[in-house]
Amino acid sequence: MNDGTNEAAGSAIAKLPLAAAVVALGGLVDSVYLTLHHLTAEPVPCSIIAGCETVLTSKYAEVGGIPLAAFGAAAYFIAFSLAILSAFGNRSTWKLFGVQVVIMAVFTGWLLYLQAVVIGAFCQFCLISALTTFGMLAIFLISRFHSKR
Amino acid sequence: MKNEPTKSSGIPVIIIILVLVGVVVGAWFLYNGSKGAGNKTVSPTPGTSQTKPPATVNPNAPQGATPPNVLGEPAAPLTLEEFADFQCSACASAHPVMKEVRSIYTNKQIRVIFRNYPLPMHDKSYDAAVAAEAAGLQGKFWPMQGQLFSNQQTWSTAPNYRELWNGYAEKIGLDMAKFQSDVAGIAAKSRVDQDIARAKGMGVGSTPTIYLNGQSIPYTEVNVPAMRRIIDAELQKTAGQQQSAPANVGK
């Protein structure tokens, strides 16, 4: 494992958590927007062509009356926090970050399945969230690859 | 493996707190700003489209269910015709608006027609329309319509939705044996199918779509103040037309 004896590699690893923090921040903003939209937006007419926000008004959009996006926002905030702590040198938080993004990626996969197969419709901002989760996972995997070299 | 000590170990915590505060404060302002807007502003997520309804009613469109589900006198100068889907959340949102508008004007001023237009993406909306028409066969279409829209969130995701509908039917005092027979029968379905044919003939592409004397009302105007404005203007116009043409009696 790289304990920082290779300065170049150590520097690269420090930047990766920073990049992950930026991506997590994007996911956080996206999730907060979706949460607010869920809570405040008036329903849009249902179009015979484009549907009517099928994903965001489906039963899967809430858990116990709480918008699913709110849970996403919490997850992104935690990921952001772990990434920022890691960027400033805390290695144990980077491992926790890794565990979290794997869980988030698995859950995201399930949400994509729901949209594609069960609901039969996609939500644009939900896809952005999926992208940010997989982006964080990719960054973490790259960091593991660097640390093993 | 040891954690590397950092000179500025407080900085990440400060950053995290700042982001948290920024998100909470920003969300709070946005949330209150949306709630305080007052007017019914449609804010779809980017990427969704709203189909514009045809501006005027096609006179060659099929008649729809006859007699229609109507409140108000046949001689009323204004006709509000609404095409709606019982599983459409925007239609449920428009329901209290339509109900309040109905209460403001007399039966002599305005008649309100409801047309079923269940959309294909909603798995229960056709059956809901049939249930409403079955209630209508016992003279209780409007109470059942109210029950379905008011409880839409409950039944639209419930596996036991038919039991819930039976509950609504009992609540409004329907003969349950007749109700269930009519739900399974042809008459109620036929009325729904006739309304669908009218909607398609008119090129209605979304729900709710509302026409006032044949002119479509934009969904952004489907709120009580805007509809009052539109209806009052139309009432004045028709009153003016009647005054200027006293020979046109009993249209």
Tab-separated table of C-alpha atoms in Angstrom:
chain	number	residue	atom	x	y	z
A	1	MET	CA	0.000	0.000	0.000
A	2	ASN	CA	1.190	3.461	-0.699
A	3	ASP	CA	1.917	5.269	2.559
A	4	GLY	CA	2.823	8.473	0.851
A	5	THR	CA	6.504	7.588	0.272
A	6	ASN	CA	5.933	8.146	-3.439
A	7	GLU	CA	5.158	11.842	-3.456
A	8	ALA	CA	3.803	11.932	-6.982
A	9	ALA	CA	1.469	9.036	-6.366
A	10	GLY	CA	0.524	10.466	-2.958
A	11	SER	CA	-0.316	13.775	-4.584
A	12	ALA	CA	-2.456	12.040	-7.184
A	13	ILE	CA	-4.333	10.180	-4.456
A	14	ALA	CA	-4.994	13.428	-2.599
A	15	LYS	CA	-6.441	14.918	-5.776
A	16	LEU	CA	-8.737	11.991	-6.416
A	17	PRO	CA	-10.648	12.445	-3.134
A	18	LEU	CA	-10.931	16.116	-4.023
A	19	ALA	CA	-12.362	15.205	-7.413
A	20	ALA	CA	-14.739	12.800	-5.686
A	21	ALA	CA	-15.816	15.604	-3.349
A	22	VAL	CA	-16.616	17.827	-6.318
A	23	VAL	CA	-18.629	15.064	-7.981
A	24	ALA	CA	-20.423	14.359	-4.702
A	25	LEU	CA	-21.255	18.056	-4.439
A	26	GLY	CA	-22.846	17.864	-7.889
A	27	GLY	CA	-24.885	14.877	-6.794
A	28	LEU	CA	-25.897	16.730	-3.647
A	29	VAL	CA	-27.165	19.734	-5.607
A	30	ASP	CA	-29.054	17.437	-7.996
A	31	SER	CA	-30.677	15.521	-5.126
A	32	VAL	CA	-31.625	18.671	-3.257
A	33	TYR	CA	-33.255	20.003	-6.420
A	34	LEU	CA	-35.205	16.767	-6.872
A	35	THR	CA	-36.280	16.856	-3.229
A	36	LEU	CA	-37.532	20.420	-3.514
A	37	HIS	CA	-39.262	19.620	-6.789
A	38	HIS	CA	-41.019	16.709	-5.131
A	39	LEU	CA	-42.184	18.892	-2.264
A	40	THR	CA	-43.177	22.044	-4.075
A	41	ALA	CA	-43.837	21.575	-7.768
A	42	GLU	CA	-47.373	21.570	-9.027
A	43	PRO	CA	-48.222	18.467	-10.995
A	44	VAL	CA	-47.810	18.817	-14.741
A	45	PRO	CA	-50.515	17.715	-17.148
A	46	CYS	CA	-50.188	14.122	-18.277
A	47	SER	CA	-49.244	14.027	-21.924
A	48	ILE	CA	-50.221	11.092	-24.081
A	49	ILE	CA	-46.763	11.332	-25.646
A	50	ALA	CA	-44.434	12.373	-22.861
A	51	GLY	CA	-46.179	10.965	-19.807
A	52	CYS	CA	-46.476	12.950	-16.628
A	53	GLU	CA	-43.284	12.763	-14.598
A	54	THR	CA	-44.058	9.090	-14.199
A	55	VAL	CA	-40.897	8.351	-12.288
A	56	LEU	CA	-41.167	11.235	-9.845
A	57	THR	CA	-44.843	10.542	-9.124
A	58	SER	CA	-44.439	6.765	-8.874
A	59	LYS	CA	-44.750	4.919	-5.594
A	60	TYR	CA	-40.992	4.398	-5.686
A	61	ALA	CA	-40.346	8.134	-5.377
A	62	GLU	CA	-41.089	8.102	-1.669
A	63	VAL	CA	-40.108	6.001	1.310
A	64	GLY	CA	-42.359	6.371	4.315
A	65	GLY	CA	-43.651	9.642	2.934
A	66	ILE	CA	-40.146	11.060	2.550
A	67	PRO	CA	-38.927	11.814	-0.986
A	68	LEU	CA	-36.323	9.276	-2.060
A	69	ALA	CA	-34.244	12.173	-3.328
A	70	ALA	CA	-33.880	13.385	0.263
A	71	PHE	CA	-32.142	10.140	1.171
A	72	GLY	CA	-29.960	10.620	-1.879
A	73	ALA	CA	-29.061	14.113	-0.716
A	74	ALA	CA	-28.061	12.744	2.695
A	75	ALA	CA	-25.956	10.029	1.067
A	76	TYR	CA	-24.218	12.554	-1.185
A	77	PHE	CA	-23.510	14.833	1.769
A	78	ILE	CA	-21.919	11.971	3.673
A	79	ALA	CA	-19.900	11.007	0.607
A	80	PHE	CA	-18.818	14.626	0.172
A	81	SER	CA	-17.749	14.824	3.823
A	82	LEU	CA	-15.761	11.603	3.647
A	83	ALA	CA	-14.102	12.693	0.413
A	84	ILE	CA	-13.141	16.100	1.809
A	85	LEU	CA	-11.656	14.528	4.934
A	86	SER	CA	-9.749	12.112	2.726
A	87	ALA	CA	-8.460	14.918	0.530
A	88	PHE	CA	-6.910	16.461	3.640
A	89	GLY	CA	-5.049	13.286	4.495
A	90	ASN	CA	-7.430	11.020	6.399
A	91	ARG	CA	-7.017	7.585	4.789
A	92	SER	CA	-9.558	5.707	6.883
A	93	THR	CA	-12.325	7.972	5.648
A	94	TRP	CA	-11.329	7.133	2.074
A	95	LYS	CA	-12.005	3.486	2.766
A	96	LEU	CA	-15.373	4.400	4.264
A	97	PHE	CA	-16.040	6.480	1.176
A	98	GLY	CA	-15.322	3.418	-0.934
A	99	VAL	CA	-17.747	1.278	1.027
A	100	GLN	CA	-20.412	3.932	0.744
A	101	VAL	CA	-20.120	4.501	-2.984
A	102	VAL	CA	-20.294	0.773	-3.619
A	103	ILE	CA	-23.559	0.647	-1.684
A	104	MET	CA	-24.791	3.743	-3.513
A	105	ALA	CA	-23.838	2.225	-6.864
A	106	VAL	CA	-25.733	-0.986	-6.110
A	107	PHE	CA	-28.800	0.992	-5.065
A	108	THR	CA	-28.471	3.189	-8.131
A	109	GLY	CA	-28.414	0.078	-10.289
A	110	TRP	CA	-31.668	-1.007	-8.702
A	111	LEU	CA	-33.232	2.411	-9.346
A	112	LEU	CA	-32.151	2.237	-12.977
A	113	TYR	CA	-33.745	-1.195	-13.232
A	114	LEU	CA	-36.979	0.173	-11.755
A	115	GLN	CA	-37.060	2.997	-14.256
A	116	ALA	CA	-36.206	0.824	-17.242
A	117	VAL	CA	-38.279	-2.259	-16.472
A	118	VAL	CA	-40.899	-1.593	-13.807
A	119	ILE	CA	-41.909	2.027	-14.331
A	120	GLY	CA	-41.037	2.135	-18.010
A	121	ALA	CA	-39.846	5.720	-17.945
A	122	PHE	CA	-36.698	7.639	-17.089
A	123	CYS	CA	-36.270	10.797	-15.105
A	124	GLN	CA	-33.574	13.085	-16.468
A	125	PHE	CA	-32.330	14.338	-13.124
A	126	CYS	CA	-32.370	10.805	-11.734
A	127	LEU	CA	-30.027	9.797	-14.541
A	128	ILE	CA	-27.720	12.673	-13.612
A	129	SER	CA	-27.656	11.344	-10.068
A	130	ALA	CA	-26.785	7.887	-11.374
A	131	LEU	CA	-23.946	9.394	-13.354
A	132	THR	CA	-22.497	11.124	-10.307
A	133	THR	CA	-22.674	7.947	-8.234
A	134	PHE	CA	-20.903	5.911	-10.859
A	135	GLY	CA	-18.444	8.790	-11.279
A	136	MET	CA	-17.552	8.614	-7.585
A	137	LEU	CA	-17.186	4.859	-7.826
A	138	ALA	CA	-14.870	5.222	-10.815
A	139	ILE	CA	-12.710	7.727	-8.926
A	140	PHE	CA	-12.450	5.401	-5.953
A	141	LEU	CA	-11.520	2.457	-8.153
A	142	ILE	CA	-8.854	4.556	-9.899
A	143	SER	CA	-7.425	5.469	-6.503
A	144	ARG	CA	-7.228	1.788	-5.563
A	145	PHE	CA	-5.461	1.091	-8.845
A	146	HIS	CA	-2.921	3.858	-8.149
A	147	SER	CA	-2.304	2.695	-4.604
A	148	LYS	CA	-1.499	-0.836	-5.723
A	149	ARG	CA	1.131	0.279	-8.217
B	1	MET	CA	-1.615	2.304	8.383
B	2	LYS	CA	-1.489	5.591	10.169
B	3	ASN	CA	-3.534	8.591	9.336
B	4	GLU	CA	-1.327	11.383	8.160
B	5	PRO	CA	-1.609	14.334	10.516
B	6	THR	CA	-2.461	17.536	8.717
B	7	LYS	CA	-1.446	21.012	9.692
B	8	SER	CA	-4.870	22.369	8.904
B	9	SER	CA	-7.053	19.566	10.246
B	10	GLY	CA	-9.847	22.024	10.978
B	11	ILE	CA	-10.222	23.084	7.370
B	12	PRO	CA	-12.104	20.019	6.067
B	13	VAL	CA	-14.563	20.282	8.968
B	14	ILE	CA	-15.106	23.950	8.200
B	15	ILE	CA	-15.669	23.147	4.536
B	16	ILE	CA	-18.193	20.442	5.426
B	17	ILE	CA	-20.061	22.745	7.776
B	18	LEU	CA	-20.100	25.547	5.220
B	19	VAL	CA	-21.500	23.242	2.548
B	20	LEU	CA	-24.131	21.947	4.963
B	21	VAL	CA	-25.179	25.437	5.948
B	22	GLY	CA	-25.185	26.559	2.318
B	23	VAL	CA	-27.364	23.646	1.232
B	24	VAL	CA	-29.817	24.037	4.112
B	25	VAL	CA	-30.125	27.810	3.751
B	26	GLY	CA	-30.355	27.637	-0.039
B	27	ALA	CA	-32.967	24.896	0.091
B	28	TRP	CA	-34.945	26.810	2.715
B	29	PHE	CA	-35.066	29.925	0.584
B	30	LEU	CA	-36.012	28.002	-2.533
B	31	TYR	CA	-38.684	26.032	-0.676
B	32	ASN	CA	-40.261	29.127	0.854
B	33	GLY	CA	-39.986	30.959	-2.434
B	34	SER	CA	-41.913	28.199	-4.181
B	35	LYS	CA	-44.584	28.001	-1.515
B	36	GLY	CA	-45.026	31.759	-1.376
B	37	ALA	CA	-45.432	32.145	-5.100
B	38	GLY	CA	-49.198	31.970	-4.673
B	39	ASN	CA	-50.038	31.453	-8.313
B	40	LYS	CA	-50.266	27.955	-9.628
B	41	THR	CA	-47.059	27.812	-11.627
B	42	VAL	CA	-46.327	24.683	-13.486
B	43	SER	CA	-42.695	23.689	-13.030
B	44	PRO	CA	-41.992	20.446	-14.792
B	45	THR	CA	-38.534	18.901	-14.688
B	46	PRO	CA	-36.609	19.906	-17.780
B	47	GLY	CA	-37.012	17.400	-20.554
B	48	THR	CA	-40.723	16.785	-20.059
B	49	SER	CA	-43.066	18.289	-22.569
B	50	GLN	CA	-46.642	19.425	-22.273
B	51	THR	CA	-48.805	18.741	-25.255
B	52	LYS	CA	-50.746	21.860	-26.220
B	53	PRO	CA	-54.429	21.092	-26.589
B	54	PRO	CA	-56.198	22.139	-29.753
B	55	ALA	CA	-57.267	25.753	-29.292
B	56	THR	CA	-60.870	25.097	-30.196
B	57	VAL	CA	-63.250	22.184	-30.123
B	58	ASN	CA	-63.512	20.268	-33.368
B	59	PRO	CA	-67.208	20.421	-34.308
B	60	ASN	CA	-66.887	17.127	-36.196
B	61	ALA	CA	-65.532	15.247	-33.194
B	62	PRO	CA	-67.640	12.339	-31.888
B	63	GLN	CA	-70.329	13.353	-29.387
B	64	GLY	CA	-68.919	11.457	-26.447
B	65	ALA	CA	-71.020	9.698	-23.843
B	66	THR	CA	-74.642	10.760	-24.249
B	67	PRO	CA	-76.055	12.147	-22.070
B	68	PRO	CA	-72.737	13.502	-20.772
B	69	ASN	CA	-71.867	13.778	-17.112
B	70	VAL	CA	-73.071	17.345	-16.710
B	71	LEU	CA	-73.983	19.812	-14.010
B	72	GLY	CA	-75.902	22.954	-14.928
B	73	GLU	CA	-78.830	23.812	-17.136
B	74	PRO	CA	-78.820	23.085	-20.865
B	75	ALA	CA	-79.588	26.745	-21.625
B	76	ALA	CA	-76.617	28.044	-19.624
B	77	PRO	CA	-74.563	30.391	-21.838
B	78	LEU	CA	-71.244	28.905	-20.776
B	79	THR	CA	-70.038	25.325	-21.043
B	80	LEU	CA	-66.903	24.064	-19.338
B	81	GLU	CA	-65.872	20.720	-20.769
B	82	GLU	CA	-63.080	18.909	-18.963
B	83	PHE	CA	-61.170	15.885	-20.254
B	84	ALA	CA	-59.459	14.135	-17.366
B	85	ASP	CA	-57.806	10.935	-16.248
B	86	PHE	CA	-58.545	9.696	-12.733
B	87	GLN	CA	-54.944	8.579	-12.223
B	88	CYS	CA	-53.420	11.829	-13.455
B	89	SER	CA	-52.043	13.865	-10.584
B	90	ALA	CA	-52.550	17.149	-12.414
B	91	CYS	CA	-56.225	16.229	-12.847
B	92	ALA	CA	-56.520	15.527	-9.131
B	93	SER	CA	-54.896	18.879	-8.524
B	94	ALA	CA	-57.394	20.581	-10.858
B	95	HIS	CA	-60.362	18.861	-9.225
B	96	PRO	CA	-60.746	21.236	-6.245
B	97	VAL	CA	-60.345	24.168	-8.628
B	98	MET	CA	-63.163	22.917	-10.830
B	99	LYS	CA	-65.275	22.188	-7.767
B	100	GLU	CA	-64.811	25.707	-6.432
B	101	VAL	CA	-65.498	27.256	-9.825
B	102	ARG	CA	-68.732	25.244	-10.019
B	103	SER	CA	-69.781	26.584	-6.644
B	104	ILE	CA	-69.173	30.203	-7.629
B	105	TYR	CA	-71.483	30.264	-10.629
B	106	THR	CA	-75.112	29.261	-10.855
B	107	ASN	CA	-76.506	26.425	-12.918
B	108	LYS	CA	-78.101	29.049	-15.111
B	109	GLN	CA	-74.724	30.657	-15.848
B	110	ILE	CA	-72.508	27.692	-16.493
B	111	ARG	CA	-72.763	23.997	-17.167
B	112	VAL	CA	-69.841	21.710	-16.493
B	113	ILE	CA	-69.209	18.517	-18.431
B	114	PHE	CA	-66.737	15.846	-17.391
B	115	ARG	CA	-65.263	13.584	-20.039
B	116	ASN	CA	-63.258	10.481	-19.223
B	117	TYR	CA	-59.910	10.333	-20.956
B	118	PRO	CA	-57.828	7.598	-19.308
B	119	LEU	CA	-54.312	7.670	-20.686
B	120	PRO	CA	-52.469	4.482	-21.634
B	121	MET	CA	-49.555	4.960	-19.218
B	122	HIS	CA	-51.878	4.718	-16.206
B	123	ASP	CA	-52.671	1.124	-15.332
B	124	LYS	CA	-55.832	1.773	-13.318
B	125	SER	CA	-57.315	4.867	-14.919
B	126	TYR	CA	-59.587	3.097	-17.403
B	127	ASP	CA	-61.052	0.935	-14.632
B	128	ALA	CA	-61.430	4.009	-12.440
B	129	ALA	CA	-63.373	5.732	-15.211
B	130	VAL	CA	-65.593	2.670	-15.556
B	131	ALA	CA	-66.197	2.685	-11.795
B	132	ALA	CA	-67.184	6.360	-11.953
B	133	GLU	CA	-69.555	5.692	-14.859
B	134	ALA	CA	-71.007	2.711	-13.002
B	135	ALA	CA	-71.755	5.056	-10.103
B	136	GLY	CA	-73.245	7.440	-12.654
B	137	LEU	CA	-75.692	4.755	-13.730
B	138	GLN	CA	-77.116	5.141	-10.223
B	139	GLY	CA	-77.089	8.919	-10.519
B	140	LYS	CA	-73.959	9.360	-8.394
B	141	PHE	CA	-71.225	10.075	-10.917
B	142	TRP	CA	-70.091	13.337	-9.322
B	143	PRO	CA	-69.780	12.008	-5.759
B	144	MET	CA	-67.778	9.052	-7.085
B	145	GLN	CA	-65.637	11.381	-9.186
B	146	GLY	CA	-64.906	13.360	-6.028
B	147	GLN	CA	-63.992	10.241	-4.087
B	148	LEU	CA	-61.635	9.015	-6.808
B	149	PHE	CA	-59.812	12.322	-7.188
B	150	SER	CA	-59.636	13.081	-3.467
B	151	ASN	CA	-58.201	9.646	-2.699
B	152	GLN	CA	-56.074	9.274	-5.808
B	153	GLN	CA	-52.782	9.032	-3.909
B	154	THR	CA	-54.173	6.171	-1.853
B	155	TRP	CA	-55.720	3.937	-4.475
B	156	SER	CA	-53.384	4.614	-7.397
B	157	THR	CA	-50.545	2.716	-5.713
B	158	ALA	CA	-52.587	0.227	-3.705
B	159	PRO	CA	-52.792	-3.434	-4.737
B	160	ASN	CA	-56.287	-3.588	-3.232
B	161	TYR	CA	-57.533	-0.603	-5.217
B	162	ARG	CA	-60.804	-2.298	-6.166
B	163	GLU	CA	-61.635	-2.839	-2.500
B	164	LEU	CA	-60.953	0.845	-1.913
B	165	TRP	CA	-63.272	1.805	-4.756
B	166	ASN	CA	-65.957	-0.439	-3.307
B	167	GLY	CA	-65.467	1.429	-0.064
B	168	TYR	CA	-66.028	4.750	-1.821
B	169	ALA	CA	-69.109	3.332	-3.518
B	170	GLU	CA	-70.534	2.252	-0.174
B	171	LYS	CA	-69.717	5.619	1.315
B	172	ILE	CA	-71.738	7.474	-1.310
B	173	GLY	CA	-74.671	5.107	-0.848
B	174	LEU	CA	-74.576	3.000	-3.996
B	175	ASP	CA	-76.419	-0.286	-4.396
B	176	MET	CA	-73.286	-2.435	-4.260
B	177	ALA	CA	-74.682	-5.387	-6.179
B	178	LYS	CA	-75.753	-3.131	-9.031
B	179	PHE	CA	-72.478	-1.196	-8.857
B	180	GLN	CA	-70.372	-4.304	-9.214
B	181	SER	CA	-72.602	-5.615	-11.963
B	182	ASP	CA	-72.304	-2.308	-13.855
B	183	VAL	CA	-68.542	-2.210	-13.391
B	184	ALA	CA	-68.347	-5.587	-15.095
B	185	GLY	CA	-71.004	-4.750	-17.661
B	186	ILE	CA	-70.967	-3.009	-21.000
B	187	ALA	CA	-72.894	0.202	-20.373
B	188	ALA	CA	-70.292	1.911	-18.191
B	189	LYS	CA	-67.403	0.828	-20.404
B	190	SER	CA	-69.256	2.030	-23.459
B	191	ARG	CA	-69.639	5.518	-21.988
B	192	VAL	CA	-65.920	5.676	-21.220
B	193	ASP	CA	-65.091	4.499	-24.738
B	194	GLN	CA	-67.354	7.151	-26.243
B	195	ASP	CA	-65.636	9.883	-24.235
B	196	ILE	CA	-62.237	8.567	-25.332
B	197	ALA	CA	-63.400	8.670	-28.951
B	198	ARG	CA	-64.460	12.290	-28.488
B	199	ALA	CA	-61.100	13.184	-26.942
B	200	LYS	CA	-59.229	11.553	-29.786
B	201	GLY	CA	-61.491	13.147	-32.358
B	202	MET	CA	-60.730	16.517	-30.839
B	203	GLY	CA	-57.006	15.820	-30.750
B	204	VAL	CA	-56.771	16.128	-26.972
B	205	GLY	CA	-53.220	15.135	-26.092
B	206	SER	CA	-52.969	15.645	-22.363
B	207	THR	CA	-54.996	15.723	-19.209
B	208	PRO	CA	-56.527	17.764	-17.824
B	209	THR	CA	-57.697	19.618	-20.898
B	210	ILE	CA	-60.475	22.103	-20.290
B	211	TYR	CA	-62.564	23.994	-22.823
B	212	LEU	CA	-64.756	27.007	-22.097
B	213	ASN	CA	-67.338	27.479	-24.811
B	214	GLY	CA	-65.091	25.535	-27.148
B	215	GLN	CA	-61.889	27.460	-26.386
B	216	SER	CA	-59.124	25.673	-24.498
B	217	ILE	CA	-57.950	27.064	-21.182
B	218	PRO	CA	-54.159	26.756	-20.725
B	219	TYR	CA	-53.231	24.556	-17.779
B	220	THR	CA	-51.337	27.481	-16.243
B	221	GLU	CA	-54.708	29.258	-15.987
B	222	VAL	CA	-56.396	26.368	-14.198
B	223	ASN	CA	-56.623	28.097	-10.856
B	224	VAL	CA	-59.605	29.817	-9.287
B	225	PRO	CA	-58.600	33.482	-9.821
B	226	ALA	CA	-57.619	32.975	-13.471
B	227	MET	CA	-60.656	30.881	-14.275
B	228	ARG	CA	-62.958	33.433	-12.664
B	229	ARG	CA	-61.376	36.095	-14.814
B	230	ILE	CA	-61.823	34.037	-17.967
B	231	ILE	CA	-65.367	32.970	-17.115
B	232	ASP	CA	-66.452	36.463	-16.107
B	233	ALA	CA	-65.101	37.852	-19.382
B	234	GLU	CA	-66.979	35.195	-21.305
B	235	LEU	CA	-70.153	35.878	-19.330
B	236	GLN	CA	-69.891	39.564	-20.150
B	237	LYS	CA	-69.276	38.755	-23.786
B	238	THR	CA	-72.299	36.467	-24.019
B	239	ALA	CA	-74.435	38.970	-22.102
B	240	GLY	CA	-73.359	41.676	-24.545
B	241	GLN	CA	-74.177	39.446	-27.472
B	242	GLN	CA	-77.613	38.716	-26.056
B	243	GLN	CA	-78.288	42.409	-25.494
B	244	SER	CA	-77.246	43.352	-28.987
B	245	ALA	CA	-79.297	40.573	-30.555
B	246	PRO	CA	-82.579	40.433	-28.618
B	247	ALA	CA	-84.199	38.203	-31.272
B	248	ASN	CA	-81.813	35.300	-30.478
B	249	VAL	CA	-83.783	33.608	-27.772
B	250	GLY	CA	-83.502	30.139	-26.329
B	251	LYS	CA	-80.343	28.922	-28.035
